[in-house]
Amino acid sequence: VEASPLRLARGTRSYPVSDGGNISAANADWYGEIYVQSSVYDAARGFAYWGTDTVPGQVVKVAVSPKGAIHATRVSLTETAAVSAAHFYSHSAGGSVRLGVYSHGEPRTLLWQSGAIANTNAGTWIVLPIASGTPPNLTLSPGTYWLAWQTDSTADVAGRTTGAGGDSFYLNQDFGPFPATIRGTDIVAGSERWSMYLEYVAASAASRWSSLD
C-alpha cells in the first residue's frame, strides 16, 4: 500500500477561522483550495476528484496510480552508443507497458518508442529490443536523454529510488503512442529515478569489431 499527502494550492491570505470552522463560499484566490467536499474516483483512468466549497468552485484532480501519464527519468551518456535494448524493472505483472527515449532540450523530441507490450513480469526486468520498436535502430551521441514509460495498469508497476528535484517528469496522457515532442510548459518535474536503462555497444568498439569481420 502506498500513501501520500493530498497537496492543495494555498491562497494569498491567512486562514481566518480556527480549525474546524468554515466560511461559506470562501474566495479561492484568498484562501486556496480549502473545504474539500465529496470525492469521485475514476477507476478506469486512475484519478480521484474532490470538489471545494470556494468561489469560484474548483475540482482538485489527483493521480492515485501511474496510469494515465507519461513518466520519464533523466540519464546521461558519456560516449556514442549503438543502443540494442531498453530495460524496465517491473514490480508487479499486469496490463501493458510502453517505453520511449526522448532528447533533452526544448522541446524534448521522441527518438524511439516501443509498441504496447503485455507486462507478465513481476519482480524482474522487462527487456525490449530496439529492433522491435520505431525506428528499429538507435544511435545516441554523448549527452542527456530521458527514458520514458507508460502503463495502462493502476498497479504500482515501476521500480524507483528517490533522487533530486528535476531527475524525472510526468505528463498526463492516456495510454498510447508517445507524442513526437514534449514541451517544458506541459510537464511536472519530480525527483523519482525510475529503474530503467539502455543496453548498448560503444560506437568505437562497434567500429573496431566491424573492421575485424
Short mmCIF file of C-alpha atoms in Angstrom, two decimals:
data_model
loop_
_atom_site.label_atom_id
_atom_site.label_comp_id
_atom_site.label_asym_id
_atom_site.label_seq_id
_atom_site.Cartn_x
_atom_site.Cartn_y
_atom_site.Cartn_z
CA VAL A 1 0.00 0.00 0.00
CA GLU A 2 1.36 3.41 -0.95
CA ALA A 3 0.00 6.63 0.53
CA SER A 4 0.92 10.26 0.14
CA PRO A 5 -0.48 13.60 1.28
CA LEU A 6 -3.04 15.47 -0.78
CA ARG A 7 -1.36 18.70 -1.84
CA LEU A 8 -3.69 21.69 -2.19
CA ALA A 9 -2.89 25.15 -3.52
CA ARG A 10 -2.50 27.88 -0.90
CA GLY A 11 -4.06 31.31 -1.16
CA THR A 12 -2.79 34.84 -0.63
CA ARG A 13 -4.37 35.37 2.79
CA SER A 14 -4.14 33.67 6.17
CA TYR A 15 -6.91 31.29 7.15
CA PRO A 16 -9.27 33.44 9.26
CA VAL A 17 -11.14 30.74 11.18
CA SER A 18 -9.89 28.30 13.82
CA ASP A 19 -9.61 24.62 12.97
CA GLY A 20 -12.99 23.09 12.38
CA GLY A 21 -14.55 26.36 11.30
CA ASN A 22 -15.96 27.06 7.89
CA ILE A 23 -16.55 30.08 5.70
CA SER A 24 -19.43 29.72 3.31
CA ALA A 25 -18.41 30.46 -0.28
CA ALA A 26 -14.79 31.27 0.60
CA ASN A 27 -12.74 33.07 -2.04
CA ALA A 28 -10.40 30.54 -3.67
CA ASP A 29 -7.76 33.16 -4.53
CA TRP A 30 -7.66 34.35 -0.92
CA TYR A 31 -7.69 31.03 0.94
CA GLY A 32 -6.66 28.41 -1.63
CA GLU A 33 -8.19 25.01 -2.30
CA ILE A 34 -9.84 24.56 1.08
CA TYR A 35 -13.06 22.99 2.32
CA VAL A 36 -12.66 19.78 0.35
CA GLN A 37 -16.05 18.17 -0.13
CA SER A 38 -17.20 14.84 -1.56
CA SER A 39 -14.93 12.93 -3.93
CA VAL A 40 -15.26 10.75 -7.01
CA TYR A 41 -12.82 8.03 -8.07
CA ASP A 42 -12.33 7.19 -11.75
CA ALA A 43 -11.00 3.63 -11.54
CA ALA A 44 -10.66 3.31 -15.31
CA ARG A 45 -8.24 6.26 -15.58
CA GLY A 46 -6.69 6.16 -12.09
CA PHE A 47 -7.72 9.64 -10.89
CA ALA A 48 -9.65 10.93 -7.87
CA TYR A 49 -11.55 14.24 -7.87
CA TRP A 50 -12.51 16.46 -4.93
CA GLY A 51 -14.85 19.42 -5.01
CA THR A 52 -14.09 22.54 -2.94
CA ASP A 53 -16.54 24.90 -1.25
CA THR A 54 -14.86 28.01 -2.65
CA VAL A 55 -15.70 30.85 -5.01
CA PRO A 56 -15.35 30.03 -7.79
CA GLY A 57 -15.96 26.32 -7.20
CA GLN A 58 -12.98 24.11 -8.04
CA VAL A 59 -12.30 20.46 -8.71
CA VAL A 60 -8.98 19.08 -7.43
CA LYS A 61 -7.68 16.24 -9.64
CA VAL A 62 -5.23 13.79 -8.05
CA ALA A 63 -3.45 10.86 -9.71
CA VAL A 64 -3.69 7.80 -7.47
CA SER A 65 -1.79 5.45 -9.79
CA PRO A 66 0.79 5.69 -12.57
CA LYS A 67 -1.90 5.09 -15.18
CA GLY A 68 -2.86 7.93 -17.48
CA ALA A 69 0.55 9.59 -17.65
CA ILE A 70 3.96 9.51 -19.29
CA HIS A 71 6.75 9.15 -16.72
CA ALA A 72 10.40 9.80 -17.58
CA THR A 73 13.77 9.72 -15.86
CA ARG A 74 16.94 11.56 -16.86
CA VAL A 75 20.09 9.69 -17.92
CA SER A 76 23.49 10.75 -19.26
CA LEU A 77 25.73 9.18 -21.88
CA THR A 78 29.47 9.81 -21.93
CA GLU A 79 30.13 8.10 -25.27
CA THR A 80 28.41 7.49 -28.58
CA ALA A 81 26.16 4.46 -28.15
CA ALA A 82 24.66 1.95 -30.57
CA VAL A 83 21.64 1.01 -28.45
CA SER A 84 20.41 -2.59 -28.62
CA ALA A 85 17.72 -2.81 -25.91
CA ALA A 86 15.71 -0.86 -23.34
CA HIS A 87 15.29 -2.32 -19.83
CA PHE A 88 12.46 -1.54 -17.39
CA TYR A 89 12.07 -3.04 -13.90
CA SER A 90 8.53 -4.28 -13.16
CA HIS A 91 7.44 -4.78 -9.55
CA SER A 92 4.13 -6.39 -10.48
CA ALA A 93 2.64 -8.06 -13.55
CA GLY A 94 -0.49 -6.73 -15.20
CA GLY A 95 -1.65 -4.58 -18.06
CA SER A 96 0.73 -3.36 -20.72
CA VAL A 97 3.70 -1.01 -20.84
CA ARG A 98 5.26 1.26 -23.45
CA LEU A 99 8.85 2.53 -23.38
CA GLY A 100 10.38 5.53 -25.14
CA VAL A 101 13.52 7.66 -25.43
CA TYR A 102 13.48 11.46 -25.66
CA SER A 103 16.19 14.02 -26.31
CA HIS A 104 16.98 16.72 -23.76
CA GLY A 105 16.18 20.28 -24.69
CA GLU A 106 13.20 22.39 -25.64
CA PRO A 107 11.18 20.73 -26.78
CA ARG A 108 12.09 17.17 -25.86
CA THR A 109 11.96 15.14 -29.08
CA LEU A 110 10.95 11.49 -29.37
CA LEU A 111 13.87 9.39 -30.63
CA TRP A 112 12.49 5.87 -30.20
CA GLN A 113 9.42 4.09 -28.85
CA SER A 114 8.14 0.58 -28.39
CA GLY A 115 4.64 -0.64 -29.04
CA ALA A 116 2.33 -1.82 -26.26
CA ILE A 117 3.88 -4.86 -24.55
CA ALA A 118 1.93 -7.16 -22.23
CA ASN A 119 3.52 -6.98 -18.78
CA THR A 120 3.84 -10.52 -17.43
CA ASN A 121 6.94 -9.73 -15.35
CA ALA A 122 6.82 -9.48 -11.56
CA GLY A 123 9.97 -8.59 -9.65
CA THR A 124 12.20 -8.70 -12.71
CA TRP A 125 13.27 -6.75 -15.78
CA ILE A 126 11.34 -6.26 -19.00
CA VAL A 127 13.80 -6.21 -21.91
CA LEU A 128 12.67 -4.70 -25.21
CA PRO A 129 14.99 -4.95 -28.23
CA ILE A 130 15.37 -1.64 -30.06
CA ALA A 131 14.74 -3.53 -33.31
CA SER A 132 11.17 -4.28 -32.12
CA GLY A 133 10.31 -0.57 -31.86
CA THR A 134 10.30 2.55 -34.02
CA PRO A 135 12.79 3.26 -35.51
CA PRO A 136 14.45 -0.19 -35.50
CA ASN A 137 17.91 1.34 -34.98
CA LEU A 138 19.04 3.89 -32.40
CA THR A 139 22.44 5.55 -32.07
CA LEU A 140 22.89 8.26 -29.43
CA SER A 141 25.63 10.85 -29.11
CA PRO A 142 27.10 11.78 -25.70
CA GLY A 143 24.65 13.91 -23.75
CA THR A 144 21.49 13.90 -21.65
CA TYR A 145 18.37 11.90 -22.52
CA TRP A 146 15.02 10.95 -20.98
CA LEU A 147 13.86 7.34 -20.67
CA ALA A 148 10.07 7.30 -20.65
CA TRP A 149 7.43 4.74 -19.78
CA GLN A 150 3.66 4.32 -19.61
CA THR A 151 1.29 1.69 -18.27
CA ASP A 152 -2.42 1.04 -18.58
CA SER A 153 -2.45 -0.67 -15.17
CA THR A 154 -3.36 1.00 -11.86
CA ALA A 155 -0.84 -1.23 -10.05
CA ASP A 156 2.43 0.12 -8.65
CA VAL A 157 4.38 -1.30 -11.57
CA ALA A 158 7.67 0.58 -11.85
CA GLY A 159 10.76 0.26 -9.68
CA ARG A 160 12.28 3.52 -8.47
CA THR A 161 14.52 5.29 -5.98
CA THR A 162 14.41 8.87 -4.74
CA GLY A 163 16.73 11.28 -6.48
CA ALA A 164 16.96 15.05 -6.71
CA GLY A 165 14.45 17.56 -8.00
CA GLY A 166 14.34 17.54 -11.78
CA ASP A 167 15.52 13.94 -12.14
CA SER A 168 12.12 12.99 -13.56
CA PHE A 169 8.95 14.41 -15.03
CA TYR A 170 5.44 13.32 -15.83
CA LEU A 171 2.87 14.39 -18.38
CA ASN A 172 -0.80 13.45 -18.22
CA GLN A 173 -1.78 11.39 -21.26
CA ASP A 174 -3.98 8.37 -21.89
CA PHE A 175 -2.07 5.17 -22.64
CA GLY A 176 -0.98 5.19 -26.28
CA PRO A 177 1.82 6.21 -28.64
CA PHE A 178 4.25 8.78 -27.25
CA PRO A 179 3.92 12.35 -28.58
CA ALA A 180 6.55 13.49 -31.08
CA THR A 181 7.57 16.37 -28.79
CA ILE A 182 7.08 17.33 -25.14
CA ARG A 183 7.39 20.96 -24.06
CA GLY A 184 8.66 22.05 -20.67
CA THR A 185 5.47 24.02 -20.03
CA ASP A 186 3.42 20.81 -20.25
CA ILE A 187 5.28 18.68 -17.70
CA VAL A 188 5.54 18.43 -13.93
CA ALA A 189 9.08 17.87 -12.60
CA GLY A 190 9.78 15.22 -9.96
CA SER A 191 12.59 13.50 -8.07
CA GLU A 192 11.97 9.85 -8.95
CA ARG A 193 14.71 7.81 -10.53
CA TRP A 194 12.80 5.14 -12.39
CA SER A 195 14.54 1.77 -12.74
CA MET A 196 15.32 1.90 -16.45
CA TYR A 197 18.46 1.72 -18.54
CA LEU A 198 19.69 1.28 -22.10
CA GLU A 199 21.86 -1.61 -23.22
CA TYR A 200 24.36 -0.52 -25.84
CA VAL A 201 27.72 -1.01 -27.51
CA ALA A 202 30.08 1.95 -27.63
CA ALA A 203 30.31 3.10 -31.24
CA SER A 204 34.12 2.99 -31.12
CA ALA A 205 34.01 -0.67 -30.08
CA ALA A 206 31.44 -1.48 -32.77
CA SER A 207 33.71 0.11 -35.38
CA ARG A 208 36.67 -1.98 -34.21
CA TRP A 209 34.60 -5.17 -34.38
CA SER A 210 33.36 -4.34 -37.87
CA SER A 211 36.94 -3.82 -39.08
CA LEU A 212 37.84 -7.32 -37.87
CA ASP A 213 34.95 -9.11 -39.60
#
